[in-house]
PDB file of C-alpha atoms in Angstrom:
ATOM      1  CA  LYS A1325     -14.394  42.888 -18.848  1.00  0.00           C
ATOM      2  CA  ASN A1326     -17.708  41.814 -17.344  1.00  0.00           C
ATOM      3  CA  GLN A1327     -18.591  38.284 -18.342  1.00  0.00           C
ATOM      4  CA  VAL A1328     -21.215  35.679 -17.520  1.00  0.00           C
ATOM      5  CA  GLU A1329     -20.431  32.049 -18.321  1.00  0.00           C
ATOM      6  CA  GLN A1330     -23.104  29.377 -18.212  1.00  0.00           C
ATOM      7  CA  SER A1331     -22.764  25.630 -18.232  1.00  0.00           C
ATOM      8  CA  PRO A1332     -23.645  23.284 -19.629  1.00  0.00           C
ATOM      9  CA  GLN A1333     -24.414  24.804 -23.003  1.00  0.00           C
ATOM     10  CA  SER A1334     -27.150  22.231 -23.493  1.00  0.00           C
ATOM     11  CA  LEU A1335     -28.717  19.517 -21.416  1.00  0.00           C
ATOM     12  CA  ILE A1336     -31.090  16.662 -22.133  1.00  0.00           C
ATOM     13  CA  ILE A1337     -32.903  14.974 -19.263  1.00  0.00           C
ATOM     14  CA  LEU A1338     -35.855  12.677 -18.776  1.00  0.00           C
ATOM     15  CA  GLU A1339     -39.133  13.957 -17.447  1.00  0.00           C
ATOM     16  CA  GLY A1340     -39.272  13.800 -13.673  1.00  0.00           C
ATOM     17  CA  LYS A1341     -35.532  14.078 -13.190  1.00  0.00           C
ATOM     18  CA  ASN A1342     -33.733  16.941 -11.469  1.00  0.00           C
ATOM     19  CA  CYS A1343     -31.022  19.088 -12.988  1.00  0.00           C
ATOM     20  CA  THR A1344     -28.706  21.924 -12.046  1.00  0.00           C
ATOM     21  CA  LEU A1345     -27.541  24.731 -14.276  1.00  0.00           C
ATOM     22  CA  GLN A1346     -24.445  26.762 -13.485  1.00  0.00           C
ATOM     23  CA  CYS A1347     -23.586  30.424 -13.881  1.00  0.00           C
ATOM     24  CA  ASN A1348     -20.184  31.975 -13.164  1.00  0.00           C
ATOM     25  CA  TYR A1349     -19.650  35.694 -13.471  1.00  0.00           C
ATOM     26  CA  THR A1350     -16.941  38.295 -13.283  1.00  0.00           C
ATOM     27  CA  VAL A1351     -19.266  41.307 -13.178  1.00  0.00           C
ATOM     28  CA  SER A1352     -18.162  44.007 -10.805  1.00  0.00           C
ATOM     29  CA  PRO A1353     -19.470  45.866  -8.954  1.00  0.00           C
ATOM     30  CA  PHE A1354     -22.305  43.420  -8.403  1.00  0.00           C
ATOM     31  CA  SER A1355     -25.895  44.448  -7.862  1.00  0.00           C
ATOM     32  CA  ASN A1356     -28.043  41.420  -8.502  1.00  0.00           C
ATOM     33  CA  LEU A1357     -28.297  38.211 -10.482  1.00  0.00           C
ATOM     34  CA  ARG A1358     -31.349  37.069 -12.421  1.00  0.00           C
ATOM     35  CA  TRP A1359     -32.392  33.789 -13.927  1.00  0.00           C
ATOM     36  CA  TYR A1360     -34.752  33.861 -16.888  1.00  0.00           C
ATOM     37  CA  LYS A1361     -36.553  31.150 -18.807  1.00  0.00           C
ATOM     38  CA  GLN A1362     -36.919  31.813 -22.509  1.00  0.00           C
ATOM     39  CA  ASP A1363     -39.010  29.719 -24.835  1.00  0.00           C
ATOM     40  CA  THR A1364     -37.957  29.794 -28.464  1.00  0.00           C
ATOM     41  CA  GLY A1365     -39.106  32.991 -30.169  1.00  0.00           C
ATOM     42  CA  ARG A1366     -40.628  34.445 -27.024  1.00  0.00           C
ATOM     43  CA  GLY A1367     -39.611  36.964 -24.426  1.00  0.00           C
ATOM     44  CA  PRO A1368     -37.652  35.881 -21.340  1.00  0.00           C
ATOM     45  CA  VAL A1369     -39.656  35.244 -18.198  1.00  0.00           C
ATOM     46  CA  SER A1370     -38.135  36.095 -14.846  1.00  0.00           C
ATOM     47  CA  LEU A1371     -37.603  33.172 -12.475  1.00  0.00           C
ATOM     48  CA  THR A1372     -35.609  34.756  -9.651  1.00  0.00           C
ATOM     49  CA  ILE A1373     -33.743  37.908  -8.720  1.00  0.00           C
ATOM     50  CA  MET A1374     -30.969  37.496  -6.162  1.00  0.00           C
ATOM     51  CA  THR A1375     -29.139  40.252  -4.387  1.00  0.00           C
ATOM     52  CA  PHE A1376     -25.772  40.132  -2.668  1.00  0.00           C
ATOM     53  CA  SER A1377     -27.150  39.028   0.670  1.00  0.00           C
ATOM     54  CA  GLU A1378     -29.353  36.225  -0.630  1.00  0.00           C
ATOM     55  CA  ASN A1379     -27.933  32.708  -0.776  1.00  0.00           C
ATOM     56  CA  THR A1380     -30.993  30.755  -1.820  1.00  0.00           C
ATOM     57  CA  LYS A1381     -34.307  31.662  -3.386  1.00  0.00           C
ATOM     58  CA  SER A1382     -37.047  29.348  -4.565  1.00  0.00           C
ATOM     59  CA  ASN A1383     -39.832  29.799  -7.067  1.00  0.00           C
ATOM     60  CA  GLY A1384     -41.913  26.643  -7.234  1.00  0.00           C
ATOM     61  CA  ARG A1385     -39.747  23.868  -8.634  1.00  0.00           C
ATOM     62  CA  TYR A1386     -36.934  26.311  -9.327  1.00  0.00           C
ATOM     63  CA  THR A1387     -34.308  26.995  -6.669  1.00  0.00           C
ATOM     64  CA  ALA A1388     -31.484  29.425  -7.260  1.00  0.00           C
ATOM     65  CA  THR A1389     -28.361  29.748  -5.176  1.00  0.00           C
ATOM     66  CA  LEU A1390     -25.809  32.505  -5.084  1.00  0.00           C
ATOM     67  CA  ASP A1391     -22.272  32.521  -3.711  1.00  0.00           C
ATOM     68  CA  ALA A1392     -21.140  36.112  -4.012  1.00  0.00           C
ATOM     69  CA  ASP A1393     -17.659  35.246  -2.760  1.00  0.00           C
ATOM     70  CA  THR A1394     -16.928  32.773  -5.534  1.00  0.00           C
ATOM     71  CA  LYS A1395     -19.219  34.620  -7.970  1.00  0.00           C
ATOM     72  CA  GLN A1396     -21.200  31.533  -8.787  1.00  0.00           C
ATOM     73  CA  SER A1397     -24.895  30.848  -9.065  1.00  0.00           C
ATOM     74  CA  SER A1398     -26.883  27.742  -9.798  1.00  0.00           C
ATOM     75  CA  LEU A1399     -30.441  27.045 -10.837  1.00  0.00           C
ATOM     76  CA  HIS A1400     -31.835  23.724  -9.677  1.00  0.00           C
ATOM     77  CA  ILE A1401     -34.949  22.359 -11.332  1.00  0.00           C
ATOM     78  CA  THR A1402     -36.808  19.684  -9.430  1.00  0.00           C
ATOM     79  CA  ALA A1403     -39.054  17.011 -10.942  1.00  0.00           C
ATOM     80  CA  SER A1404     -38.667  18.346 -14.460  1.00  0.00           C
ATOM     81  CA  GLN A1405     -41.655  18.627 -16.760  1.00  0.00           C
ATOM     82  CA  LEU A1406     -41.858  18.707 -20.547  1.00  0.00           C
ATOM     83  CA  SER A1407     -42.769  22.385 -20.315  1.00  0.00           C
ATOM     84  CA  ASP A1408     -39.398  23.096 -18.704  1.00  0.00           C
ATOM     85  CA  SER A1409     -37.794  22.665 -22.127  1.00  0.00           C
ATOM     86  CA  ALA A1410     -36.409  26.120 -22.844  1.00  0.00           C
ATOM     87  CA  SER A1411     -33.300  28.239 -22.670  1.00  0.00           C
ATOM     88  CA  TYR A1412     -32.290  29.383 -19.186  1.00  0.00           C
ATOM     89  CA  ILE A1413     -30.415  32.633 -19.127  1.00  0.00           C
ATOM     90  CA  CYS A1414     -28.339  34.041 -16.288  1.00  0.00           C
ATOM     91  CA  VAL A1415     -28.106  37.831 -16.210  1.00  0.00           C
ATOM     92  CA  VAL A1416     -25.913  39.784 -13.832  1.00  0.00           C
ATOM     93  CA  ILE A1417     -26.649  43.430 -13.169  1.00  0.00           C
ATOM     94  CA  SER A1418     -23.818  45.768 -12.308  1.00  0.00           C
ATOM     95  CA  SER A1419     -24.391  48.439  -9.714  1.00  0.00           C
ATOM     96  CA  GLY A1420     -23.298  52.048  -9.818  1.00  0.00           C
ATOM     97  CA  GLY A1421     -26.521  53.921 -10.302  1.00  0.00           C
ATOM     98  CA  SER A1422     -27.364  52.660 -13.764  1.00  0.00           C
ATOM     99  CA  TYR A1423     -28.747  49.539 -15.324  1.00  0.00           C
ATOM    100  CA  ILE A1424     -25.933  47.558 -16.901  1.00  0.00           C
ATOM    101  CA  PRO A1425     -26.865  43.950 -17.653  1.00  0.00           C
ATOM    102  CA  THR A1426     -24.454  41.248 -18.720  1.00  0.00           C
ATOM    103  CA  PHE A1427     -26.158  38.236 -20.261  1.00  0.00           C
ATOM    104  CA  GLY A1428     -24.951  34.673 -20.295  1.00  0.00           C
ATOM    105  CA  ARG A1429     -25.357  32.624 -23.461  1.00  0.00           C
ATOM    106  CA  GLY A1430     -27.924  30.439 -21.769  1.00  0.00           C
ATOM    107  CA  THR A1431     -28.330  26.726 -21.204  1.00  0.00           C
ATOM    108  CA  SER A1432     -30.661  24.957 -23.584  1.00  0.00           C
ATOM    109  CA  LEU A1433     -32.654  22.379 -21.629  1.00  0.00           C
ATOM    110  CA  ILE A1434     -34.605  19.624 -23.338  1.00  0.00           C
ATOM    111  CA  VAL A1435     -36.866  17.431 -21.264  1.00  0.00           C
ATOM    112  CA  HIS A1436     -37.804  14.137 -22.882  1.00  0.00           C
ATOM    113  CA  PRO A1437     -40.823  12.049 -21.912  1.00  0.00           C
TER     114      PRO A1437
ATOM    115  CA  ALA B 553     -53.160  40.040 -16.087  1.00  0.00           C
ATOM    116  CA  ALA B 554     -52.080  42.553 -18.698  1.00  0.00           C
ATOM    117  CA  GLY B 555     -48.680  41.965 -20.219  1.00  0.00           C
ATOM    118  CA  VAL B 556     -46.239  43.973 -22.275  1.00  0.00           C
ATOM    119  CA  ILE B 557     -47.532  44.470 -25.794  1.00  0.00           C
ATOM    120  CA  GLN B 558     -45.271  44.867 -28.780  1.00  0.00           C
ATOM    121  CA  SER B 559     -46.227  45.687 -32.304  1.00  0.00           C
ATOM    122  CA  PRO B 560     -45.840  44.619 -34.922  1.00  0.00           C
ATOM    123  CA  ARG B 561     -44.961  41.027 -34.107  1.00  0.00           C
ATOM    124  CA  HIS B 562     -43.251  40.545 -37.439  1.00  0.00           C
ATOM    125  CA  LEU B 563     -41.759  43.084 -39.805  1.00  0.00           C
ATOM    126  CA  ILE B 564     -39.971  42.678 -43.091  1.00  0.00           C
ATOM    127  CA  LYS B 565     -37.984  45.573 -44.505  1.00  0.00           C
ATOM    128  CA  GLU B 566     -35.380  46.111 -47.169  1.00  0.00           C
ATOM    129  CA  LYS B 567     -31.911  47.526 -46.683  1.00  0.00           C
ATOM    130  CA  ARG B 568     -31.775  51.268 -46.150  1.00  0.00           C
ATOM    131  CA  GLU B 569     -35.436  51.434 -45.187  1.00  0.00           C
ATOM    132  CA  THR B 570     -36.720  52.626 -41.828  1.00  0.00           C
ATOM    133  CA  ALA B 571     -38.719  50.759 -39.218  1.00  0.00           C
ATOM    134  CA  THR B 572     -40.622  51.733 -36.091  1.00  0.00           C
ATOM    135  CA  LEU B 573     -41.265  49.265 -33.315  1.00  0.00           C
ATOM    136  CA  LYS B 574     -43.774  49.976 -30.583  1.00  0.00           C
ATOM    137  CA  CYS B 575     -43.946  48.848 -26.985  1.00  0.00           C
ATOM    138  CA  TYR B 576     -46.839  49.241 -24.578  1.00  0.00           C
ATOM    139  CA  PRO B 577     -45.774  48.544 -20.988  1.00  0.00           C
ATOM    140  CA  ILE B 578     -47.827  46.931 -18.295  1.00  0.00           C
ATOM    141  CA  PRO B 579     -50.207  49.496 -16.766  1.00  0.00           C
ATOM    142  CA  ARG B 580     -48.557  51.575 -14.017  1.00  0.00           C
ATOM    143  CA  HIS B 581     -45.088  50.546 -15.148  1.00  0.00           C
ATOM    144  CA  ASP B 582     -42.955  53.616 -15.669  1.00  0.00           C
ATOM    145  CA  THR B 583     -39.768  52.136 -17.109  1.00  0.00           C
ATOM    146  CA  VAL B 584     -39.197  50.592 -20.513  1.00  0.00           C
ATOM    147  CA  TYR B 585     -36.157  48.673 -21.731  1.00  0.00           C
ATOM    148  CA  TRP B 586     -35.261  47.688 -25.293  1.00  0.00           C
ATOM    149  CA  TYR B 587     -33.180  44.632 -26.203  1.00  0.00           C
ATOM    150  CA  GLN B 588     -31.901  43.179 -29.451  1.00  0.00           C
ATOM    151  CA  GLN B 589     -31.391  39.431 -29.831  1.00  0.00           C
ATOM    152  CA  GLY B 590     -29.691  38.279 -32.989  1.00  0.00           C
ATOM    153  CA  PRO B 591     -30.018  34.697 -34.246  1.00  0.00           C
ATOM    154  CA  GLY B 592     -28.401  32.352 -31.771  1.00  0.00           C
ATOM    155  CA  GLN B 593     -27.150  35.227 -29.651  1.00  0.00           C
ATOM    156  CA  ASP B 594     -27.910  36.469 -26.185  1.00  0.00           C
ATOM    157  CA  PRO B 595     -29.995  39.618 -25.818  1.00  0.00           C
ATOM    158  CA  GLN B 596     -28.147  42.921 -25.957  1.00  0.00           C
ATOM    159  CA  PHE B 597     -29.427  45.853 -23.963  1.00  0.00           C
ATOM    160  CA  LEU B 598     -30.081  48.845 -26.200  1.00  0.00           C
ATOM    161  CA  ILE B 599     -31.657  51.627 -24.176  1.00  0.00           C
ATOM    162  CA  SER B 600     -34.074  52.328 -21.341  1.00  0.00           C
ATOM    163  CA  PHE B 601     -36.468  55.080 -20.341  1.00  0.00           C
ATOM    164  CA  TYR B 602     -37.856  56.126 -16.987  1.00  0.00           C
ATOM    165  CA  GLU B 603     -40.684  58.615 -16.758  1.00  0.00           C
ATOM    166  CA  LYS B 604     -40.227  59.592 -20.417  1.00  0.00           C
ATOM    167  CA  MET B 605     -36.548  60.384 -19.991  1.00  0.00           C
ATOM    168  CA  GLN B 606     -33.686  58.284 -21.280  1.00  0.00           C
ATOM    169  CA  SER B 607     -32.346  56.348 -18.326  1.00  0.00           C
ATOM    170  CA  ASP B 608     -29.508  54.177 -19.552  1.00  0.00           C
ATOM    171  CA  LYS B 609     -27.889  53.551 -22.896  1.00  0.00           C
ATOM    172  CA  GLY B 610     -26.387  50.294 -24.011  1.00  0.00           C
ATOM    173  CA  SER B 611     -25.191  49.165 -27.397  1.00  0.00           C
ATOM    174  CA  ILE B 612     -27.705  51.089 -29.458  1.00  0.00           C
ATOM    175  CA  PRO B 613     -26.418  52.105 -32.910  1.00  0.00           C
ATOM    176  CA  ASP B 614     -26.505  55.767 -33.856  1.00  0.00           C
ATOM    177  CA  ARG B 615     -28.960  54.841 -36.624  1.00  0.00           C
ATOM    178  CA  PHE B 616     -31.491  53.931 -33.950  1.00  0.00           C
ATOM    179  CA  SER B 617     -33.398  56.286 -31.717  1.00  0.00           C
ATOM    180  CA  ALA B 618     -36.097  55.760 -29.160  1.00  0.00           C
ATOM    181  CA  GLN B 619     -38.425  57.685 -26.956  1.00  0.00           C
ATOM    182  CA  GLN B 620     -41.060  57.189 -24.316  1.00  0.00           C
ATOM    183  CA  PHE B 621     -44.323  59.055 -24.608  1.00  0.00           C
ATOM    184  CA  SER B 622     -46.663  60.612 -22.064  1.00  0.00           C
ATOM    185  CA  ASP B 623     -48.748  57.419 -21.924  1.00  0.00           C
ATOM    186  CA  TYR B 624     -45.503  55.510 -21.197  1.00  0.00           C
ATOM    187  CA  HIS B 625     -45.491  53.603 -24.442  1.00  0.00           C
ATOM    188  CA  SER B 626     -42.170  53.610 -26.244  1.00  0.00           C
ATOM    189  CA  GLU B 627     -41.079  53.518 -29.856  1.00  0.00           C
ATOM    190  CA  LEU B 628     -37.789  52.343 -31.304  1.00  0.00           C
ATOM    191  CA  ASN B 629     -37.005  54.025 -34.606  1.00  0.00           C
ATOM    192  CA  MET B 630     -34.497  52.336 -36.857  1.00  0.00           C
ATOM    193  CA  SER B 631     -33.145  54.014 -39.968  1.00  0.00           C
ATOM    194  CA  SER B 632     -30.838  52.958 -42.788  1.00  0.00           C
ATOM    195  CA  LEU B 633     -31.542  49.347 -41.977  1.00  0.00           C
ATOM    196  CA  GLU B 634     -28.769  46.834 -42.527  1.00  0.00           C
ATOM    197  CA  LEU B 635     -28.891  43.083 -42.939  1.00  0.00           C
ATOM    198  CA  GLY B 636     -27.306  42.738 -39.503  1.00  0.00           C
ATOM    199  CA  ASP B 637     -30.264  44.466 -37.922  1.00  0.00           C
ATOM    200  CA  SER B 638     -32.332  41.329 -38.482  1.00  0.00           C
ATOM    201  CA  ALA B 639     -33.132  40.190 -34.979  1.00  0.00           C
ATOM    202  CA  LEU B 640     -35.770  39.742 -32.343  1.00  0.00           C
ATOM    203  CA  TYR B 641     -36.384  43.027 -30.545  1.00  0.00           C
ATOM    204  CA  PHE B 642     -37.710  42.720 -27.042  1.00  0.00           C
ATOM    205  CA  CYS B 643     -39.246  45.367 -24.910  1.00  0.00           C
ATOM    206  CA  ALA B 644     -39.506  44.977 -21.146  1.00  0.00           C
ATOM    207  CA  SER B 645     -41.216  47.113 -18.555  1.00  0.00           C
ATOM    208  CA  SER B 646     -40.879  47.541 -14.836  1.00  0.00           C
ATOM    209  CA  GLN B 647     -42.136  49.699 -12.022  1.00  0.00           C
ATOM    210  CA  GLN B 648     -39.433  51.665 -10.278  1.00  0.00           C
ATOM    211  CA  THR B 649     -39.151  50.936  -6.593  1.00  0.00           C
ATOM    212  CA  GLY B 650     -36.291  53.297  -5.900  1.00  0.00           C
ATOM    213  CA  MET B 651     -33.786  50.473  -6.354  1.00  0.00           C
ATOM    214  CA  PHE B 652     -34.314  50.304 -10.070  1.00  0.00           C
ATOM    215  CA  SER B 653     -31.425  48.044 -10.886  1.00  0.00           C
ATOM    216  CA  ARG B 654     -33.219  45.361  -8.891  1.00  0.00           C
ATOM    217  CA  ASP B 655     -36.672  45.892 -10.324  1.00  0.00           C
ATOM    218  CA  GLU B 656     -38.228  42.876 -11.972  1.00  0.00           C
ATOM    219  CA  GLN B 657     -38.649  43.270 -15.698  1.00  0.00           C
ATOM    220  CA  PHE B 658     -41.520  41.811 -17.634  1.00  0.00           C
ATOM    221  CA  PHE B 659     -40.734  41.081 -21.239  1.00  0.00           C
ATOM    222  CA  GLY B 660     -42.989  41.398 -24.228  1.00  0.00           C
ATOM    223  CA  PRO B 661     -43.282  38.728 -26.933  1.00  0.00           C
ATOM    224  CA  GLY B 662     -40.843  40.545 -29.182  1.00  0.00           C
ATOM    225  CA  THR B 663     -40.889  41.907 -32.705  1.00  0.00           C
ATOM    226  CA  ARG B 664     -39.078  39.829 -35.289  1.00  0.00           C
ATOM    227  CA  LEU B 665     -37.448  42.144 -37.789  1.00  0.00           C
ATOM    228  CA  THR B 666     -36.137  40.714 -41.028  1.00  0.00           C
ATOM    229  CA  VAL B 667     -34.070  42.938 -43.277  1.00  0.00           C
ATOM    230  CA  LEU B 668     -33.737  41.725 -46.844  1.00  0.00           C
TER     231      LEU B 668
END
């Protein structure tokens, strides 16, 4: 069964600090992996899309890594800001000619001043 | 920049009633996706449309149906509503690049449906 596991479930950090969120998956066959930021009650916003051949991709203060061999991804947030407080969701898309997403439960990040 | 528009933003219905949710994709986007996110749960993919044709089907109940119209907007029709249908319903749109499973999706703000 395709699964996406995220850790930690929740995280509290101080403003300005860095943090790393983890995503492990068992989705096969693999097409791509996406990180989303979701504020409470709002739609997810795409941060990165990573394909099999991409190891690292940055989007401002967000840097995602992908190890397709170990089926692990991480999202590193640098110099956190209060506005980073949100849920970060890892989504893995299976290939095979159709769109089959498997969502992780998300990591709830709270940034304190 | 224009974003995905969903209407209504909030909807309250009673059990066994019907509901229609609307989604207006970003201009020039040809693909629409529908998701359901229950309280404290991760989003579940329901169904998608590309060029007005159903593209992929996820965990959409038989009581639900959807379609995409000639102007690319989409409607999700929900009948015989149940308490468990209470959720946030997101619509996302994308522009097919030929590698659709990798296309970036832009999500709307969601419609919060409450079934009493």
